[in-house]
Amino acid sequence: MRIVLLGAPGSGKGTQAALLKERLAIPHISTGELLRAAVKANSPLGQQAKAVMERGELVSDAIVLGMLEERLNQADAAAGFILDGYPRNPAQCDALDQLLERLNQPVDRAVQLDVSEEMLLQRLVKRGADQGRADDSPEAVRTRLGVYRDQTAPVIDHFAAQGRLTRVAGEGTVEEIAERIVASLRQ
Ligand code: B4P
């Protein structure tokens, strides 16, 4: 199964994908994690991405697409995948459609995690305090939520228009939300 997880920063995409990959036995592919690994490795790509991420803005479409294509070409992705953090704007939507068409692996389902803005802020501020992630500073979080509203929200309409969108309430315990997602995928 090929799943795209959609939702605002802090909506729990990464948290849920970590559970779903065990239940569905398919890899979790997070563009945020791929980028953080590149930053940590201090690769040329990571050096370009670091400051952009710390400001809470989107890294260039070309960089993220190249990284994603490389990951999707790895053998484990042939059985399906949970894509988390991509696509994040309309151009990335078109790029994903083209890439998956080329690989003959269209998306089966897009799952949108619905979480109130108040809860998103609470979670991200808490993570910032607990883990010290640079893009969880109050200023970067404000930027990220603005970027989501302006650039990422239209992505939801794209999957809805294709009849592939499922919305899931993203508030509650992690386990409750995972159950809702699995139930929605069975429908
Ligand atoms: P991401 O890594 O995608 O970061 P995120 O949106 O914060 O993650 P997520 O929604 O997965 O939240 P999580 O589960 O961790 O992106 C980071 C940056 O990378 C972007 O700002 C951008 O610069 C760059 N980037 C990534 N993809 C890109 C792309 N396609 N194009 C361009 N740039 C890109 O949950 C958040 C917190 O909530 C955690 O602390 C978690 O413990 C907590 N939580 C989760 N579920 C909970 C629950 N049910 N109850 C209570 N707390 C919960």
Coordinates of C-alpha atoms and ligand atoms in Angstrom, one line a residue:
M1 CA 0.0 0.0 0.0
R2 CA 1.2 3.5 -0.8
I3 CA 0.1 6.1 1.7
V4 CA 0.7 9.8 1.9
L5 CA 0.3 11.3 5.4
L6 CA -0.8 14.9 5.5
G7 CA -1.1 17.4 8.3
A8 CA 0.3 20.6 9.8
P9 CA 3.6 20.6 11.6
G10 CA 3.1 18.9 14.9
S11 CA 0.0 17.0 13.7
G12 CA 1.7 13.8 14.5
K13 CA 2.7 12.5 11.0
G14 CA 6.1 11.3 12.1
T15 CA 4.6 9.8 15.3
Q16 CA 1.9 7.9 13.5
A17 CA 4.1 6.8 10.6
A18 CA 6.5 5.1 13.1
L19 CA 3.6 2.9 14.4
L20 CA 2.0 2.4 10.9
K21 CA 5.2 1.1 9.4
E22 CA 5.3 -1.8 11.9
R23 CA 1.6 -2.6 11.4
L24 CA 1.7 -2.4 7.6
A25 CA 5.3 -3.7 7.2
I26 CA 6.2 -0.9 4.7
P27 CA 8.9 1.7 5.1
H28 CA 8.3 5.2 6.5
I29 CA 9.8 7.8 4.3
S30 CA 10.0 11.3 5.9
T31 CA 11.5 14.1 3.9
G32 CA 12.0 16.0 7.2
E33 CA 14.1 13.1 8.5
L34 CA 16.0 12.7 5.2
L35 CA 16.8 16.4 5.4
R36 CA 17.8 16.3 9.1
A37 CA 20.1 13.3 8.3
A38 CA 21.8 15.4 5.6
V39 CA 22.2 18.3 8.0
K40 CA 23.7 16.0 10.6
A41 CA 26.1 14.5 8.0
N42 CA 27.0 18.0 7.0
S43 CA 26.7 17.0 3.3
P44 CA 26.6 19.8 0.7
L45 CA 22.8 19.3 0.5
G46 CA 22.6 19.5 4.3
Q47 CA 24.6 22.7 4.4
Q48 CA 22.2 24.3 1.9
A49 CA 19.1 23.0 3.9
K50 CA 20.2 23.9 7.4
A51 CA 19.5 27.6 7.6
V52 CA 16.2 27.3 5.6
M53 CA 14.9 24.6 8.0
E54 CA 15.9 26.6 11.1
R55 CA 13.9 29.5 9.8
G56 CA 10.9 27.2 9.4
E57 CA 10.7 27.7 5.6
L58 CA 10.6 25.0 2.9
V59 CA 13.8 23.7 1.4
S60 CA 13.9 24.0 -2.4
D61 CA 11.6 21.7 -4.4
A62 CA 14.5 20.4 -6.5
I63 CA 16.6 19.3 -3.5
V64 CA 13.8 17.5 -1.8
L65 CA 12.6 15.8 -5.0
G66 CA 16.1 14.5 -5.8
M67 CA 16.4 13.1 -2.3
L68 CA 13.0 11.5 -2.4
E69 CA 13.5 9.9 -5.8
E70 CA 16.8 8.4 -4.5
R71 CA 14.9 7.0 -1.5
L72 CA 11.9 5.6 -3.5
N73 CA 14.3 3.8 -5.8
Q74 CA 15.6 1.7 -2.9
A75 CA 14.4 -1.9 -2.9
D76 CA 12.3 -1.8 0.2
A77 CA 10.0 0.9 -1.2
A78 CA 8.8 -1.5 -4.0
A79 CA 6.4 -3.1 -1.6
G80 CA 4.8 0.2 -0.7
F81 CA 5.5 3.2 1.6
I82 CA 4.2 5.8 4.1
L83 CA 5.3 9.1 2.8
D84 CA 5.4 11.8 5.5
G85 CA 6.1 15.5 4.8
Y86 CA 5.8 15.3 1.1
P87 CA 4.2 16.9 -1.0
R88 CA 4.2 20.3 0.8
N89 CA 3.1 22.6 -2.0
P90 CA 1.3 22.3 -5.4
A91 CA 4.5 22.0 -7.4
Q92 CA 5.6 19.1 -5.2
C93 CA 2.2 17.5 -5.8
D94 CA 2.7 17.6 -9.6
A95 CA 6.3 16.3 -9.2
L96 CA 5.1 13.4 -7.0
D97 CA 2.4 12.4 -9.5
Q98 CA 4.9 12.4 -12.3
L99 CA 7.6 10.5 -10.3
L100 CA 5.1 7.8 -9.1
E101 CA 3.7 7.5 -12.6
R102 CA 7.2 6.9 -13.9
L103 CA 7.8 4.3 -11.2
N104 CA 4.3 2.8 -11.8
Q105 CA 3.4 3.2 -8.1
P106 CA 0.5 5.6 -7.8
V107 CA -0.7 6.8 -4.3
D108 CA -3.5 4.6 -2.9
R109 CA -4.6 6.8 -0.1
A110 CA -3.8 10.2 1.4
V111 CA -4.6 10.5 5.2
Q112 CA -5.1 14.0 6.6
L113 CA -4.5 14.4 10.4
D114 CA -6.8 17.1 11.7
V115 CA -5.5 18.9 14.8
S116 CA -6.5 22.4 16.1
E117 CA -3.9 25.2 15.9
E118 CA -3.9 25.5 19.6
M119 CA -2.9 21.9 20.1
L120 CA -0.2 22.1 17.3
L121 CA 1.4 25.0 19.1
Q122 CA 1.3 23.2 22.5
R123 CA 2.9 20.0 21.0
L124 CA 5.7 21.9 19.1
V125 CA 6.6 24.2 22.0
K126 CA 6.8 21.1 24.3
R127 CA 9.0 19.3 21.8
G128 CA 11.2 22.4 21.5
A129 CA 11.6 22.4 25.3
D130 CA 12.2 18.6 25.5
Q131 CA 14.4 18.0 22.5
G132 CA 15.8 21.4 21.5
R133 CA 15.0 21.1 17.8
A134 CA 16.0 24.4 16.2
D135 CA 12.8 24.7 14.1
D136 CA 10.6 24.3 17.2
S137 CA 11.5 27.8 18.5
P138 CA 8.3 29.9 18.8
E139 CA 9.4 32.1 15.9
A140 CA 10.1 29.2 13.5
V141 CA 6.9 27.4 14.6
R142 CA 4.9 30.6 13.7
T143 CA 6.6 30.6 10.3
R144 CA 6.0 26.8 9.8
L145 CA 2.3 27.1 10.5
G146 CA 2.0 30.1 8.1
V147 CA 3.8 28.1 5.4
Y148 CA 1.4 25.2 6.0
R149 CA -1.7 27.5 5.6
D150 CA -0.4 29.2 2.5
Q151 CA 1.5 26.5 0.7
T152 CA 0.6 23.0 2.0
A153 CA -3.2 23.3 2.6
P154 CA -3.9 23.3 -1.2
V155 CA -2.3 19.8 -1.3
I156 CA -5.3 18.5 0.6
D157 CA -7.7 19.6 -2.2
H158 CA -5.5 17.9 -4.8
F159 CA -5.9 14.5 -3.2
A160 CA -9.6 15.2 -2.4
A161 CA -10.2 16.0 -6.1
Q162 CA -8.6 12.6 -7.0
G163 CA -11.0 10.9 -4.5
R164 CA -8.1 9.6 -2.5
L165 CA -8.4 11.7 0.7
T166 CA -9.4 10.4 4.1
R167 CA -9.6 12.7 7.1
V168 CA -8.8 11.4 10.6
A169 CA -9.2 13.3 13.9
G170 CA -5.6 13.8 15.1
E171 CA -6.3 14.6 18.8
G172 CA -6.4 11.9 21.5
T173 CA -3.8 9.3 22.5
V174 CA -1.2 8.2 19.9
E175 CA -2.7 4.7 20.0
E176 CA -6.3 5.9 19.5
I177 CA -5.3 7.9 16.5
A178 CA -3.3 4.9 15.1
E179 CA -6.5 2.8 15.4
R180 CA -8.5 5.4 13.6
I181 CA -6.0 5.5 10.7
V182 CA -5.9 1.7 10.4
A183 CA -9.7 1.6 10.4
S184 CA -9.9 4.3 7.8
L185 CA -7.5 2.4 5.5
R186 CA -9.6 -0.7 5.7
Q187 CA -12.7 1.1 4.3
Ligands
B4P1 P1 8.9 17.6 9.4 O1 10.0 16.7 9.8 O2 7.9 17.1 8.4 O3 8.3 18.2 10.7 P2 6.9 18.2 11.4 O4 6.0 18.8 10.5 O5 7.1 19.0 12.7 O6 6.5 16.8 11.9 P3 5.3 16.0 12.3 O7 3.9 16.5 11.9 O8 5.7 14.7 11.8 O9 5.2 16.0 13.9 P4 5.5 14.9 14.9 O10 4.9 13.6 14.7 O11 6.9 14.9 15.1 O12 9.6 18.9 8.7 C1 10.6 19.7 9.3 C2 11.2 20.7 8.2 O13 11.8 20.1 7.1 C3 10.2 21.7 7.5 O14 9.8 22.8 8.3 C4 11.0 22.0 6.2 O15 11.9 23.0 6.5 C5 11.7 20.7 5.9 N1 10.9 19.9 4.9 C6 10.4 18.7 5.2 N2 9.8 18.2 4.1 C7 9.9 19.1 3.1 C8 9.4 19.2 1.8 N3 8.7 18.3 1.2 N4 9.7 20.3 1.1 C9 10.4 21.3 1.6 N5 10.9 21.3 2.9 C10 10.6 20.2 3.6 O16 4.7 15.5 16.2 C11 5.1 16.7 16.8 C12 5.1 16.6 18.3 O17 3.8 16.2 18.8 C13 6.1 15.5 18.9 O18 6.8 16.0 19.9 C14 5.2 14.4 19.3 O19 5.7 13.7 20.4 C15 3.9 15.1 19.7 N6 2.7 14.3 19.5 C16 2.4 13.6 18.3 N7 1.2 13.0 18.5 C17 0.7 13.3 19.7 C18 -0.5 13.0 20.4 N8 -1.4 12.2 19.9 N9 -0.7 13.6 21.6 C19 0.3 14.4 22.2 N10 1.5 14.7 21.5 C20 1.7 14.2 20.3

